[in-house]
mmCIF file of C-alpha atoms in Angstrom:
data_model
loop_
_atom_site.group_PDB
_atom_site.id
_atom_site.type_symbol
_atom_site.label_atom_id
_atom_site.label_comp_id
_atom_site.label_asym_id
_atom_site.label_seq_id
_atom_site.Cartn_x
_atom_site.Cartn_y
_atom_site.Cartn_z
ATOM 1 C CA THR K 1 7.531 -14.890 28.198
ATOM 2 C CA ILE K 2 10.488 -14.359 26.216
ATOM 3 C CA PHE K 3 10.111 -13.370 22.488
ATOM 4 C CA THR K 4 12.436 -12.394 19.764
ATOM 5 C CA CYS K 5 12.580 -8.655 18.966
ATOM 6 C CA LEU K 6 14.541 -7.000 16.211
ATOM 7 C CA THR K 7 15.813 -3.294 16.474
ATOM 8 C CA PHE K 8 15.228 -2.041 12.575
ATOM 9 C CA GLN K 9 17.161 1.021 12.416
ATOM 10 C CA ASN K 10 15.582 1.814 9.071
ATOM 11 C CA LEU K 11 12.274 1.870 11.159
ATOM 12 C CA ALA K 12 12.695 3.974 13.514
ATOM 13 C CA MET K 13 15.947 4.513 15.898
ATOM 14 C CA ASP K 14 14.935 3.064 19.323
ATOM 15 C CA LEU K 15 11.524 1.073 18.730
ATOM 16 C CA SER K 16 11.634 -2.733 19.058
ATOM 17 C CA TRP K 17 9.889 -4.926 16.702
ATOM 18 C CA GLY K 18 8.945 -8.379 16.962
ATOM 19 C CA GLU K 19 8.631 -10.879 14.024
ATOM 20 C CA LEU K 20 6.027 -13.385 12.761
ATOM 21 C CA PRO K 21 4.287 -15.692 14.023
ATOM 22 C CA LEU K 22 2.340 -13.256 16.555
ATOM 23 C CA ASP K 23 1.904 -15.519 18.833
ATOM 24 C CA ASP K 24 4.468 -14.131 21.291
ATOM 25 C CA GLU K 25 3.146 -10.732 20.826
ATOM 26 C CA LEU K 26 -0.422 -11.662 21.127
ATOM 27 C CA SER K 27 0.113 -13.861 24.382
ATOM 28 C CA GLN K 28 2.019 -10.606 25.935
ATOM 29 C CA ALA K 29 -0.654 -8.537 24.981
ATOM 30 C CA LEU K 30 -3.534 -10.465 26.650
ATOM 31 C CA LYS K 31 -1.509 -10.527 30.107
ATOM 32 C CA ASP K 32 -0.260 -6.909 29.762
ATOM 33 C CA GLY K 33 -3.849 -5.241 27.983
ATOM 34 C CA LYS K 34 -1.613 -3.459 25.536
ATOM 35 C CA PRO K 35 -2.935 -3.239 21.728
ATOM 36 C CA THR K 36 -0.387 -4.762 18.769
ATOM 37 C CA LEU K 37 0.369 -3.037 15.724
ATOM 38 C CA VAL K 38 1.771 -4.927 12.882
ATOM 39 C CA PHE K 39 3.318 -2.963 9.897
ATOM 40 C CA VAL K 40 3.612 -4.848 6.761
ATOM 41 C CA HIS K 41 6.066 -3.436 4.175
ATOM 42 C CA ALA K 42 8.179 -4.307 0.874
ATOM 43 C CA SER K 43 11.526 -3.240 0.147
ATOM 44 C CA TRP K 44 10.642 -1.631 -3.291
ATOM 45 C CA CYS K 45 7.517 0.238 -1.875
ATOM 46 C CA GLY K 46 8.226 4.056 -1.872
ATOM 47 C CA TYR K 47 5.420 4.815 0.676
ATOM 48 C CA CYS K 48 6.732 2.612 2.931
ATOM 49 C CA HIS K 49 10.091 3.899 3.046
ATOM 50 C CA LYS K 50 8.244 7.412 3.829
ATOM 51 C CA LEU K 51 6.204 6.280 6.518
ATOM 52 C CA LYS K 52 9.673 4.766 8.092
ATOM 53 C CA ASP K 53 11.936 7.683 7.240
ATOM 54 C CA GLU K 54 9.366 10.625 7.810
ATOM 55 C CA VAL K 55 6.806 9.450 10.259
ATOM 56 C CA PHE K 56 8.162 6.599 12.359
ATOM 57 C CA ILE K 57 11.109 8.868 13.461
ATOM 58 C CA ASP K 58 9.070 11.466 14.966
ATOM 59 C CA ALA K 59 9.422 11.818 18.480
ATOM 60 C CA ARG K 60 5.707 11.941 19.175
ATOM 61 C CA VAL K 61 4.826 9.143 16.999
ATOM 62 C CA LYS K 62 7.610 7.045 18.758
ATOM 63 C CA GLN K 63 6.464 7.834 22.342
ATOM 64 C CA LYS K 64 2.881 6.723 21.110
ATOM 65 C CA MET K 65 3.928 3.360 19.260
ATOM 66 C CA SER K 66 5.897 2.251 22.301
ATOM 67 C CA GLU K 67 2.489 2.069 24.137
ATOM 68 C CA TYR K 68 1.798 -0.900 21.363
ATOM 69 C CA HIS K 69 3.449 -4.323 20.995
ATOM 70 C CA LEU K 70 5.054 -3.803 17.407
ATOM 71 C CA VAL K 71 5.647 -6.337 14.691
ATOM 72 C CA SER K 72 7.559 -5.563 11.607
ATOM 73 C CA VAL K 73 6.752 -8.059 8.458
ATOM 74 C CA ASP K 74 8.199 -7.787 5.069
ATOM 75 C CA GLY K 75 5.049 -8.951 3.161
ATOM 76 C CA ASP K 76 6.898 -9.775 -0.066
ATOM 77 C CA ASP K 77 9.509 -12.250 1.233
ATOM 78 C CA LYS K 78 7.947 -14.947 -0.489
ATOM 79 C CA SER K 79 7.819 -17.140 2.589
ATOM 80 C CA ILE K 80 5.831 -16.359 6.081
ATOM 81 C CA GLY K 81 5.447 -12.782 5.525
ATOM 82 C CA SER K 82 4.002 -13.274 1.933
ATOM 83 C CA ALA K 83 1.581 -15.856 3.850
ATOM 84 C CA TYR K 84 0.532 -13.595 6.273
ATOM 85 C CA PHE K 85 -0.167 -10.927 3.775
ATOM 86 C CA LYS K 86 -2.418 -13.242 1.941
ATOM 87 C CA SER K 87 -4.347 -14.496 4.905
ATOM 88 C CA ILE K 88 -5.215 -10.808 5.920
ATOM 89 C CA LYS K 89 -6.483 -10.259 2.207
ATOM 90 C CA GLY K 90 -4.193 -7.671 1.798
ATOM 91 C CA ARG K 91 -4.308 -5.278 -1.138
ATOM 92 C CA GLY K 92 -1.485 -2.853 -1.057
ATOM 93 C CA PHE K 93 1.666 -1.866 0.742
ATOM 94 C CA PRO K 94 2.378 -0.462 3.477
ATOM 95 C CA THR K 95 -0.344 -2.126 5.506
ATOM 96 C CA THR K 96 -0.883 -1.298 9.107
ATOM 97 C CA ILE K 97 -2.981 -3.403 11.111
ATOM 98 C CA PHE K 98 -4.535 -2.771 14.885
ATOM 99 C CA TYR K 99 -5.162 -5.603 17.009
ATOM 100 C CA ASP K 100 -6.583 -5.386 20.555
ATOM 101 C CA SER K 101 -5.314 -7.115 23.468
ATOM 102 C CA SER K 102 -7.653 -10.093 22.969
ATOM 103 C CA GLY K 103 -6.039 -10.282 19.330
ATOM 104 C CA LYS K 104 -8.895 -9.243 17.437
ATOM 105 C CA GLU K 105 -8.324 -6.822 14.435
ATOM 106 C CA ILE K 106 -9.952 -3.384 15.299
ATOM 107 C CA ASP K 107 -8.476 -1.238 12.134
ATOM 108 C CA ARG K 108 -6.382 -1.178 9.485
ATOM 109 C CA LEU K 109 -4.440 1.506 7.210
ATOM 110 C CA VAL K 110 -3.429 0.663 3.576
ATOM 111 C CA GLY K 111 -1.281 3.503 2.236
ATOM 112 C CA PHE K 112 0.771 6.486 3.957
ATOM 113 C CA LEU K 113 -0.547 9.017 6.335
ATOM 114 C CA THR K 114 1.024 12.241 7.521
ATOM 115 C CA THR K 115 2.649 12.376 11.047
ATOM 116 C CA ASP K 116 -0.030 14.288 12.446
ATOM 117 C CA SER K 117 -2.533 11.943 10.895
ATOM 118 C CA PHE K 118 -0.729 8.810 11.914
ATOM 119 C CA LEU K 119 -0.326 10.193 15.326
ATOM 120 C CA ASP K 120 -4.135 10.742 15.507
ATOM 121 C CA LEU K 121 -4.772 7.148 14.662
ATOM 122 C CA LEU K 122 -2.315 5.912 16.964
ATOM 123 C CA ASP K 123 -4.128 7.741 19.703
ATOM 124 C CA THR K 124 -7.883 6.329 18.536
ATOM 125 C CA ASN K 125 -6.466 2.954 18.357
ATOM 126 C CA LEU K 126 -5.371 2.870 21.853
ATOM 127 C CA SER K 127 -9.098 2.769 22.876
ATOM 128 C CA GLN K 128 -9.218 -0.728 21.390
ATOM 129 C CA ARG K 129 -12.576 0.205 19.951
ATOM 130 C CA ASP K 130 -13.501 -1.535 16.734
ATOM 131 C CA VAL K 131 -13.163 1.121 13.970
ATOM 132 C CA PHE K 132 -16.870 -0.210 12.808
ATOM 133 C CA GLU K 133 -18.241 0.405 16.343
ATOM 134 C CA VAL K 134 -17.124 3.910 15.924
ATOM 135 C CA LEU K 135 -18.399 4.960 12.556
ATOM 136 C CA GLU K 136 -21.634 3.281 13.148
ATOM 137 C CA GLU K 137 -22.056 5.618 16.276
ATOM 138 C CA GLU K 138 -20.949 8.741 14.450
ATOM 139 C CA LEU K 139 -23.508 7.426 11.479
ATOM 140 C CA SER K 140 -26.255 7.391 13.953
ATOM 141 C CA GLN K 141 -25.454 10.748 15.480
ATOM 142 C CA ALA K 142 -24.863 12.456 11.992
ATOM 143 C CA GLN K 143 -26.967 14.724 10.213
ATOM 144 C CA LYS K 144 -28.590 13.482 7.158
ATOM 145 C CA SER K 145 -25.974 15.583 4.750
ATOM 146 C CA ARG K 146 -23.210 14.058 6.355
ATOM 147 C CA ARG K 147 -24.337 10.273 6.615
ATOM 148 C CA PRO K 148 -23.210 9.441 2.647
ATOM 149 C CA ALA K 149 -19.866 10.351 3.703
ATOM 150 C CA ILE K 150 -19.581 8.276 6.733
ATOM 151 C CA ARG K 151 -21.017 5.311 5.003
ATOM 152 C CA TYR K 152 -18.404 5.644 2.048
ATOM 153 C CA LYS K 153 -15.826 5.569 4.940
ATOM 154 C CA ILE K 154 -17.448 2.544 6.374
ATOM 155 C CA ILE K 155 -17.191 0.778 2.797
ATOM 156 C CA GLU K 156 -13.925 2.087 2.337
ATOM 157 C CA LYS K 157 -12.748 0.309 5.737
ATOM 158 C CA GLN K 158 -14.280 -2.697 4.888
ATOM 159 C CA PHE K 159 -12.346 -2.743 1.638
ATOM 160 C CA ASP K 160 -9.024 -1.858 3.374
ATOM 161 C CA MET K 161 -9.720 -4.888 5.846
ATOM 162 C CA GLY K 162 -10.736 -7.355 3.070
ATOM 163 C CA LEU K 163 -14.218 -7.669 3.782
ATOM 164 C CA TRP K 164 -14.910 -8.320 0.240
ATOM 165 C CA ASP K 165 -18.642 -9.596 0.438
ATOM 166 C CA ASP K 166 -19.566 -6.546 2.634
ATOM 167 C CA VAL K 167 -18.398 -3.903 0.147
ATOM 168 C CA LEU K 168 -19.901 -5.481 -2.995
ATOM 169 C CA LYS K 169 -23.487 -5.691 -1.340
ATOM 170 C CA ALA K 170 -22.808 -2.119 -0.135
ATOM 171 C CA ILE K 171 -21.559 -0.947 -3.706
ATOM 172 C CA ARG K 172 -24.659 -2.382 -5.085
ATOM 173 C CA SER K 173 -26.687 -0.618 -2.498
ATOM 174 C CA TYR K 174 -25.271 3.042 -3.124
ATOM 175 C CA SER K 175 -23.304 3.129 -6.362
ATOM 176 C CA ALA K 176 -26.538 4.518 -8.192
ATOM 177 C CA HIS K 177 -27.833 6.510 -5.553
ATOM 178 C CA PRO K 178 -26.932 10.580 -6.764
ATOM 179 C CA ASN K 179 -25.621 11.430 -3.100
ATOM 180 C CA TYR K 180 -22.874 8.947 -3.851
ATOM 181 C CA ALA K 181 -21.845 10.350 -7.218
ATOM 182 C CA LYS K 182 -18.626 11.955 -6.090
ATOM 183 C CA TYR K 183 -17.413 8.558 -4.938
ATOM 184 C CA ALA K 184 -18.187 6.722 -8.399
ATOM 185 C CA PHE K 185 -14.517 6.264 -9.686
ATOM 186 C CA ASP K 186 -13.867 4.861 -6.417
ATOM 187 C CA LEU K 187 -16.390 2.483 -6.103
ATOM 188 C CA LYS K 188 -15.809 1.001 -9.536
ATOM 189 C CA LEU K 189 -12.411 0.658 -8.840
ATOM 190 C CA MET K 190 -13.255 -1.350 -5.521
ATOM 191 C CA ARG K 191 -15.185 -3.316 -7.480
ATOM 192 C CA GLY K 192 -12.425 -4.218 -9.940
ATOM 193 C CA VAL K 193 -9.759 -4.812 -7.661
ATOM 194 C CA ILE K 194 -12.213 -7.222 -5.275
ATOM 195 C CA TYR K 195 -12.785 -8.974 -8.691
ATOM 196 C CA SER K 196 -9.253 -9.209 -9.133
ATOM 197 C CA LYS K 197 -8.435 -10.598 -5.894
ATOM 198 C CA GLN K 198 -11.280 -13.255 -6.229
ATOM 199 C CA LYS K 199 -9.522 -13.928 -9.556
ATOM 200 C CA ASN K 200 -12.703 -13.491 -11.133
ATOM 201 C CA TYR K 201 -10.461 -11.619 -14.205
ATOM 202 C CA THR K 202 -13.362 -11.224 -16.814
ATOM 203 C CA MET K 203 -15.215 -8.904 -13.934
ATOM 204 C CA ALA K 204 -12.072 -7.392 -12.768
ATOM 205 C CA ARG K 205 -11.022 -6.027 -16.079
ATOM 206 C CA LEU K 206 -14.693 -4.864 -16.909
ATOM 207 C CA TYR K 207 -14.973 -2.808 -13.881
ATOM 208 C CA LEU K 208 -11.128 -1.601 -13.878
ATOM 209 C CA LYS K 209 -11.369 -0.423 -17.367
ATOM 210 C CA VAL K 210 -14.793 1.066 -16.673
ATOM 211 C CA ALA K 211 -12.861 2.968 -13.845
ATOM 212 C CA TRP K 212 -10.060 3.960 -15.958
ATOM 213 C CA ASP K 213 -12.112 5.567 -18.671
ATOM 214 C CA SER K 214 -14.186 7.505 -16.222
ATOM 215 C CA ALA K 215 -11.006 8.961 -14.334
ATOM 216 C CA THR K 216 -11.017 12.584 -13.819
ATOM 217 C CA ASN K 217 -7.428 13.346 -12.675
ATOM 218 C CA GLU K 218 -4.037 11.899 -12.638
ATOM 219 C CA SER K 219 -4.331 10.458 -9.280
ATOM 220 C CA GLN K 220 -7.533 8.387 -10.114
ATOM 221 C CA TYR K 221 -5.841 7.482 -14.024
ATOM 222 C CA MET K 222 -2.718 6.062 -12.121
ATOM 223 C CA ASP K 223 -4.645 4.102 -9.674
ATOM 224 C CA ALA K 224 -6.659 2.472 -12.334
ATOM 225 C CA VAL K 225 -3.221 2.206 -14.499
ATOM 226 C CA ARG K 226 -1.780 0.181 -11.290
ATOM 227 C CA TRP K 227 -4.577 -2.001 -10.846
ATOM 228 C CA LEU K 228 -4.636 -2.858 -14.663
ATOM 229 C CA ALA K 229 -1.259 -3.644 -14.644
ATOM 230 C CA ARG K 230 -1.343 -6.112 -11.627
ATOM 231 C CA LEU K 231 -4.190 -7.793 -13.444
ATOM 232 C CA PHE K 232 -2.216 -8.150 -16.693
ATOM 233 C CA ARG K 233 0.702 -9.637 -14.213
ATOM 234 C CA MET K 234 -1.659 -12.217 -12.805
ATOM 235 C CA THR K 235 -3.099 -12.976 -16.327
ATOM 236 C CA LYS K 236 0.597 -13.087 -17.877
ATOM 237 C CA GLN K 237 0.153 -10.347 -20.485
ATOM 238 C CA PRO K 238 3.420 -8.398 -20.483
ATOM 239 C CA GLU K 239 2.932 -6.411 -23.294
ATOM 240 C CA LYS K 240 -0.614 -5.035 -22.140
ATOM 241 C CA ARG K 241 0.936 -4.530 -18.727
ATOM 242 C CA LEU K 242 3.169 -2.122 -20.304
ATOM 243 C CA ALA K 243 0.809 -0.658 -22.657
ATOM 244 C CA VAL K 244 -1.597 0.960 -19.871
ATOM 245 C CA PHE K 245 1.545 2.906 -18.259
ATOM 246 C CA GLN K 246 2.452 3.974 -22.028
ATOM 247 C CA SER K 247 -1.219 5.412 -21.932
ATOM 248 C CA ALA K 248 -0.155 7.221 -18.755
ATOM 249 C CA ILE K 249 3.035 8.640 -20.015
ATOM 250 C CA ASP K 250 1.159 9.836 -23.145
ATOM 251 C CA LYS K 251 -1.680 11.444 -21.226
ATOM 252 C CA TYR K 252 0.267 12.860 -18.168
ATOM 253 C CA SER K 253 4.199 12.321 -18.795
ATOM 254 C CA SER K 254 4.406 12.211 -15.138
ATOM 255 C CA VAL K 255 7.222 10.710 -12.813
ATOM 256 C CA SER K 256 4.904 8.189 -11.712
ATOM 257 C CA ALA K 257 3.828 6.933 -15.320
ATOM 258 C CA TYR K 258 7.464 6.863 -16.493
ATOM 259 C CA ASN K 259 8.380 5.305 -13.288
ATOM 260 C CA GLY K 260 5.670 2.541 -13.547
ATOM 261 C CA TYR K 261 6.470 1.626 -17.165
ATOM 262 C CA ALA K 262 10.390 1.081 -16.418
ATOM 263 C CA TRP K 263 9.491 -1.196 -13.157
ATOM 264 C CA ASN K 264 7.013 -3.136 -14.662
ATOM 265 C CA ALA K 265 9.679 -3.548 -17.653
ATOM 266 C CA SER K 266 12.354 -4.423 -15.563
ATOM 267 C CA LYS K 267 10.324 -7.223 -13.999
ATOM 268 C CA THR K 268 9.046 -8.577 -17.109
ATOM 269 C CA LYS K 269 12.392 -8.159 -18.761
ATOM 270 C CA THR K 270 10.559 -6.846 -21.987
ATOM 271 C CA ASN K 271 11.222 -3.283 -23.782
ATOM 272 C CA LEU K 272 14.367 -2.809 -21.592
ATOM 273 C CA ASP K 273 15.535 -0.247 -23.973
ATOM 274 C CA LYS K 274 12.404 1.919 -23.779
ATOM 275 C CA ALA K 275 12.396 1.309 -20.039
ATOM 276 C CA LEU K 276 16.048 2.761 -19.623
ATOM 277 C CA GLU K 277 15.093 5.674 -21.376
ATOM 278 C CA TYR K 278 11.834 6.208 -19.148
ATOM 279 C CA ALA K 279 13.737 5.286 -16.132
ATOM 280 C CA LEU K 280 16.474 8.024 -16.636
ATOM 281 C CA LYS K 281 13.364 10.561 -17.583
ATOM 282 C CA ALA K 282 11.916 9.618 -14.183
ATOM 283 C CA VAL K 283 15.043 10.204 -12.448
ATOM 284 C CA GLU K 284 15.223 13.665 -13.971
ATOM 285 C CA LEU K 285 12.005 14.578 -13.370
ATOM 286 C CA SER K 286 11.945 13.400 -9.706
ATOM 287 C CA ASN K 287 15.190 15.335 -9.277
ATOM 288 C CA ARG K 288 16.919 11.743 -8.349
ATOM 289 C CA LYS K 289 14.574 10.508 -5.615
ATOM 290 C CA VAL K 290 15.923 7.610 -3.954
ATOM 291 C CA GLY K 291 12.632 5.281 -4.947
ATOM 292 C CA ILE K 292 13.103 6.394 -8.424
ATOM 293 C CA LEU K 293 16.651 5.581 -8.525
ATOM 294 C CA ASP K 294 15.799 2.117 -7.120
ATOM 295 C CA THR K 295 14.044 1.615 -10.211
ATOM 296 C CA LEU K 296 16.842 2.912 -12.713
ATOM 297 C CA ALA K 297 19.219 0.128 -10.681
ATOM 298 C CA ALA K 298 16.521 -2.498 -11.263
ATOM 299 C CA VAL K 299 16.361 -1.810 -15.109
ATOM 300 C CA HIS K 300 20.254 -1.583 -15.231
ATOM 301 C CA PHE K 301 20.278 -4.896 -13.640
ATOM 302 C CA ALA K 302 17.503 -6.437 -15.896
ATOM 303 C CA ARG K 303 19.796 -5.089 -18.612
ATOM 304 C CA ARG K 304 22.874 -6.987 -17.203
ATOM 305 C CA GLU K 305 24.320 -3.785 -16.835
ATOM 306 C CA TYR K 306 25.494 -4.371 -13.185
ATOM 307 C CA THR K 307 28.580 -1.874 -13.052
ATOM 308 C CA GLU K 308 25.766 0.724 -13.624
ATOM 309 C CA ALA K 309 23.208 -1.046 -11.201
ATOM 310 C CA LEU K 310 25.608 -1.049 -8.306
ATOM 311 C CA ARG K 311 26.693 2.707 -9.047
ATOM 312 C CA VAL K 312 23.292 3.780 -8.938
ATOM 313 C CA SER K 313 22.694 1.416 -5.949
ATOM 314 C CA ARG K 314 25.446 3.138 -4.016
ATOM 315 C CA GLU K 315 24.239 6.728 -4.992
ATOM 316 C CA ILE K 316 20.728 5.327 -2.926
ATOM 317 C CA LEU K 317 22.784 4.053 0.209
ATOM 318 C CA ALA K 318 24.741 7.187 0.258
ATOM 319 C CA THR K 319 21.438 9.189 0.304
ATOM 320 C CA LYS K 320 19.813 6.491 2.671
ATOM 321 C CA PRO K 321 22.457 5.123 4.661
ATOM 322 C CA GLU K 322 20.125 4.038 7.556
ATOM 323 C CA SER K 323 17.953 2.049 5.263
ATOM 324 C CA GLY K 324 18.155 -1.772 5.856
ATOM 325 C CA SER K 325 16.063 -2.751 2.864
ATOM 326 C CA TYR K 326 18.433 -1.005 0.129
ATOM 327 C CA ALA K 327 21.544 -2.276 2.070
ATOM 328 C CA LYS K 328 19.935 -5.825 1.584
ATOM 329 C CA LYS K 329 19.018 -5.259 -2.151
ATOM 330 C CA HIS K 330 22.508 -3.780 -2.718
ATOM 331 C CA LYS K 331 24.118 -6.971 -1.296
#
């Protein structure tokens, strides 16, 4: 079987990545018995770049990834990649999907893992066992005190894999139980996200607001803010979209809060004076981190300050010359 492979320098130096559709890779997997790994990313996603630039270049990771069929997907391309992301009920970038040799999804990771943790995930999924089968086995053997944590892992994995009905059913079963109090914020946020994905915006706003109000640290607060901002994007309420980030700035004055406001303002082309002020503040606080510079370039571009946008873009490329996605954006 002949199938097209692309070598992405920005993904990992000498790994070959196929493209969508998956037909050729899954057909070949059925013949050789190897699993398939699909990496779904977006050019603006900081953690996507972090995985590419810090994890995928590790020699141990590359060796283990060579035991998979690999497919790279731009999940924000407004074309075949976006359609694939929607078909898998994707909820965020990066998303890494594992298929067994028969083409059945066996596991999914949404977000970033450290090199050692990602290596463990690769090693585990070479067995091609369904993640729920593994977790149910772990649950059956666990002591009573460990069962809530394992049940939560099952709910979290169902959430990552887009099994919305199963998640909602589990939340209704466990959310009021005292043994699950430590997961209260996450369960509320999951419920809000699911309703948002199902376009039940009234219920989505209710549960996201409840999660937002119950956040006990910056990480939780920002998670709720980002999903509320997405909800207001989908419901075409740009001022409210920026207002939630302003609340985060008022409360934490963090890089992610300033950057979130600036990025969303560049997309809505509103409050661009404040967006520039906050983008510059985020760049200063982050010590000119590449992902934050990208927001500054986007703000300059939205303001039609093209010379400045290109100047910042050149700085990004000088820092990350191997990044194909930043080069594409610069062009």
